[in-house]
Amino acid sequence: MNRIRVLSDDVANKIAAGEVVENPASAVKELLENALDAESTEITVEIKSGGKSYISLADNGTGMSRDDAVLAIERHSTSKIRSASDLEKVVTLGFRGEAIPSIASVSRFSITTCERDALIGTFVKVDGGKLVNVVEVGRPPGTTVEVRNLFYNVPARRKYLRSVEQEAAAICRLVDAYALAYPGVYFRLVHNEREVLLAPKTDRMEERLAKVLGKKTAEQFIPFRYEEKGVVAWGFAGHPSVTRTNRMGQLLYVNNRPVVSPPLYYAVMLSYKTLVPKGRYPLAVLFVEIAPEFVDMNVHPTKKEVRFKNEWAIRDIVLRGISRALKEADLAPHFLSDQYEKPVEAKGDFEKALARHSEPKAPGAWRERESAGGERMSRQAEPETEAELPMKMRRRSSLRFLSQLSDSYILAEDEEGLVVVDQHAAHERVLYEKIMQGLKGGSCPAQRLLLPTTVEVSSGESFVLKENAEFLRRIGFEVRPFGERTFIVEAVPPFFLMGDIKKAVHDFLTAAQESRHERDSEREKVLVRSACRSAVMAHDRMKAEECEALLARLMSAESPHTCPHGRPTMIKMSLKEIEKRFMRR
Amino acid sequence: MNFTAQKADLVSALQKTHAIVASKSTLSILANVLIETNEGKLVFTTTNLQVGIRCESPANITAPGATTLPARFLFAIVRELPLGDVLVEVNDENVASIRSGEAFFRLLGISKEEFPKVAEFEGKPLFSMPQKSLKEMLRKTSFAVSREDPRHFLTGMYFSISEGRLLLVGTDGRRLSRISHEIATEEGYTGNFIVPIKAIEELEKMIGEDGDVHVYLSGNQAGFRLGTDLLVSLLIDARFPDYEGVIPKTGAVTASLNREEFAATVRQAALVTSEQSSSVKLNFTSNELVISAHSPEVGEARVVMPAKFSGEPLAIGFNPTCLRDVLNCMDEEEITLQLTDSVSPGVVSGEGSFLHLIMPMRLPEGEI
Ligand SMILES: Nc1ncnc2c1ncn2[C@@H]1O[C@H](COP(=O)(O)OP(=O)(O)OP(=O)(O)O)[C@@H](O)[C@H]1O
Ligand SMILES: [Mg+2]
């Protein structure tokens, strides 16, 4: 059956123009998307020399008729859209009719394909964009595309390809990303005759997660699912104790298409704001499902960027979804667990290569697309059955005070074993929530000072201080101008009495300047965090009752497991772990 | 060094000196008590480098000498001994043998040469006064001193001498206690210094009802001699702030309150406040004081007591703990509370020279 048509110039001109194939990984991406669009359930990718010398992608999808296979080589030939209006509600991964011609023009290219009900298949060979021959061949239903000597006729491109290892790592990451989004599809990746990934079909998302990311990593994930205004945000939030120095561990999908999306990264970052340290990135697998009309995929020639009609709303929905899950989960890290010895389970050459060459930028070279396939529906139901998931979702318990260590840590126990609490971090967390609570009701208590403190600031800072005076007042600091660049602090929050006021004001100013461009609610949080930090002093000898009170307040906090700056407030050593160490097990 | 002493005498000397011995210190010599003989007496000295304590006890000295022994162990051992004679022999290696009845202990000491020098104060004291009076003054001021603050002057007691009077001031930044008393001192002497609260706390333990206290000053140290006991403290090297400027001259509202009733009413209202940082609201209306409190987690309280007052009705917030601290340190039946407005300090006074300032807390928004 012939399905492909060439788009009219009118429609073709509306498609984001530019370079489609930049490197072997982007060629693999395009071919993968075609296979997924063709409703394949088995996909095998084979590459040699990082894809530089050979790429083949075999699927068991719909296949193409002889006419279609030839037409597919033409620019703007596609079976996926017809009119300009289709561009506004794209439901397939491909839609431009650009991928095959682009790859075929820069390589020695062939398609072997057979339609499902056809008796005989077609072999089409193209060299540097020129049709070489078309012959009939036998092939089981499906399509194999082979790409040899990519960029052989574009020396400038070829010269700038990265090392075999780097290109292979990029392809591995890419196949991983798609494999995660399509657990119902069998994926196999072979590099230089070595199998790198074999992911059998499954209807259990967490099985696929374990296959792709490693079992240990997968077990740390906290599943979430949140729906609002018809938008579904679901996926798996990494444990805050497992972080990376870049965003490569964050896989984002919009309608099952892997994407690079600043607003979504931002939402993930915000959800972990007080849970991970600055400059560290948690792991996350996030799927956003949204009606196709509300998202524009036609932004960038490589399709990796998306534009939401209502970016802030999406961002907030994701933020709420992940934050809620994190709040409910027991996040205290276990300090004898393996993750502290080896942060991520290494999977093989590529994963190692990837760790070595981790790009500081974005999650790799993919851009994808979603299929309208049925497996998406079945997967959608997955996270509902959270109870079956092996993830840690225990509710929190209360802590019993044992002793204080080195005037800095509180030793306590819960039903699982020993808990070590960083009293400084715990105190910060408690104060932070107290102030945030107070702010909700208008303002926090303030204790007036008998001996007001004067603080001198720079003229720039004096402006910032004036700008923030009302907010400071609400959290309990009453600060009044007292001459050109001098301010007088007349009241402080009661818990701050022993704090270093001058330092607090300066820290506050730094935080205020750094968070200038944030939204109000975000900026306020940053400022409150800075105030809490200044209020708390390390090395406090505490009485037993004080320790107990702190523990109780900590455990009734909303997010007891981390301080507002994202460091853990407590670590656990379960009895099991202790027994193991004493070789009793 | 050999001596025989009564268990009770040793216990009382060690009790006084062992309080300041560091439980963990990087300098192991500071865990020891220096024991010296001096004309039929034993002299015990301990120090933590900030505060030093020296005291004496009678003993039968058979061989004079000096050593240092671990204070905690020595105290624990002596305390357990039966009443009666304790025989102590210390050899040249600073190993002490302690015998009493059937019990025998051997303790390893450190040479006295390693013990830091603790100042001796000879000659004329700076001033003298009855111990009882200083004790009373400290009781009314030391509670207001901050236990921890980066502004070091707030962690000490301010001593100021002029016109034959000693003035003590203690503050933690939200309240201030001030009291004065006449002293015996050189005519026309004027001066002041700040003693760390840690030393004041020890002094309060040692000071008694009888006899005089003689106070010495030398360099950056002060000495308090109480009979044969001596407490030496480094001074806080800071300027005490001009606290007099913050004492309101006249109050808009002057209330006369029954001290115990006032304290009880504050306590009742504070029952619903959950934390130290909470506040109670004092609302003065015609002949009534309404004390109320509320906390979002617990609930609300409202208690009324009669009050004689002059001036316009006024509402003001205070920390209930601060209020109760001052009321508890006073003895008068009636006390006076003077207020200016809801942001200026409240002034509590009684009959004598005692004066106490408390800074108000901001009342929650929407409440007047
Ligand atoms: N593996 C495949 N199985 C079946 N049909 C395929 C396969 N690969 C390509 N096709 C057909 O070839 C057409 C052209 O593919 P091509 O990738 O060039 O464009 P596209 O997928 O429509 O859009 P895009 O350029 O966005 O990828 C597709 O529309 C599809 O009909
Ligand atoms: Mg395509």
CSV table of C-alpha atoms and ligand atoms in Angstrom, one decimal, chain A residues 30 34 80 94 99 303, ligand 2:
chain,number,residue,atom,x,y,z
A,30,GLU,CA,16.1,9.4,13.0
A,34,ASN,CA,11.0,5.8,11.9
A,80,LYS,CA,2.8,11.2,8.6
A,94,GLY,CA,8.6,12.1,12.5
A,99,ALA,CA,15.3,12.3,7.8
A,303,LYS,CA,13.1,18.0,16.8
C,2,MG,MG,11.5,10.0,10.3
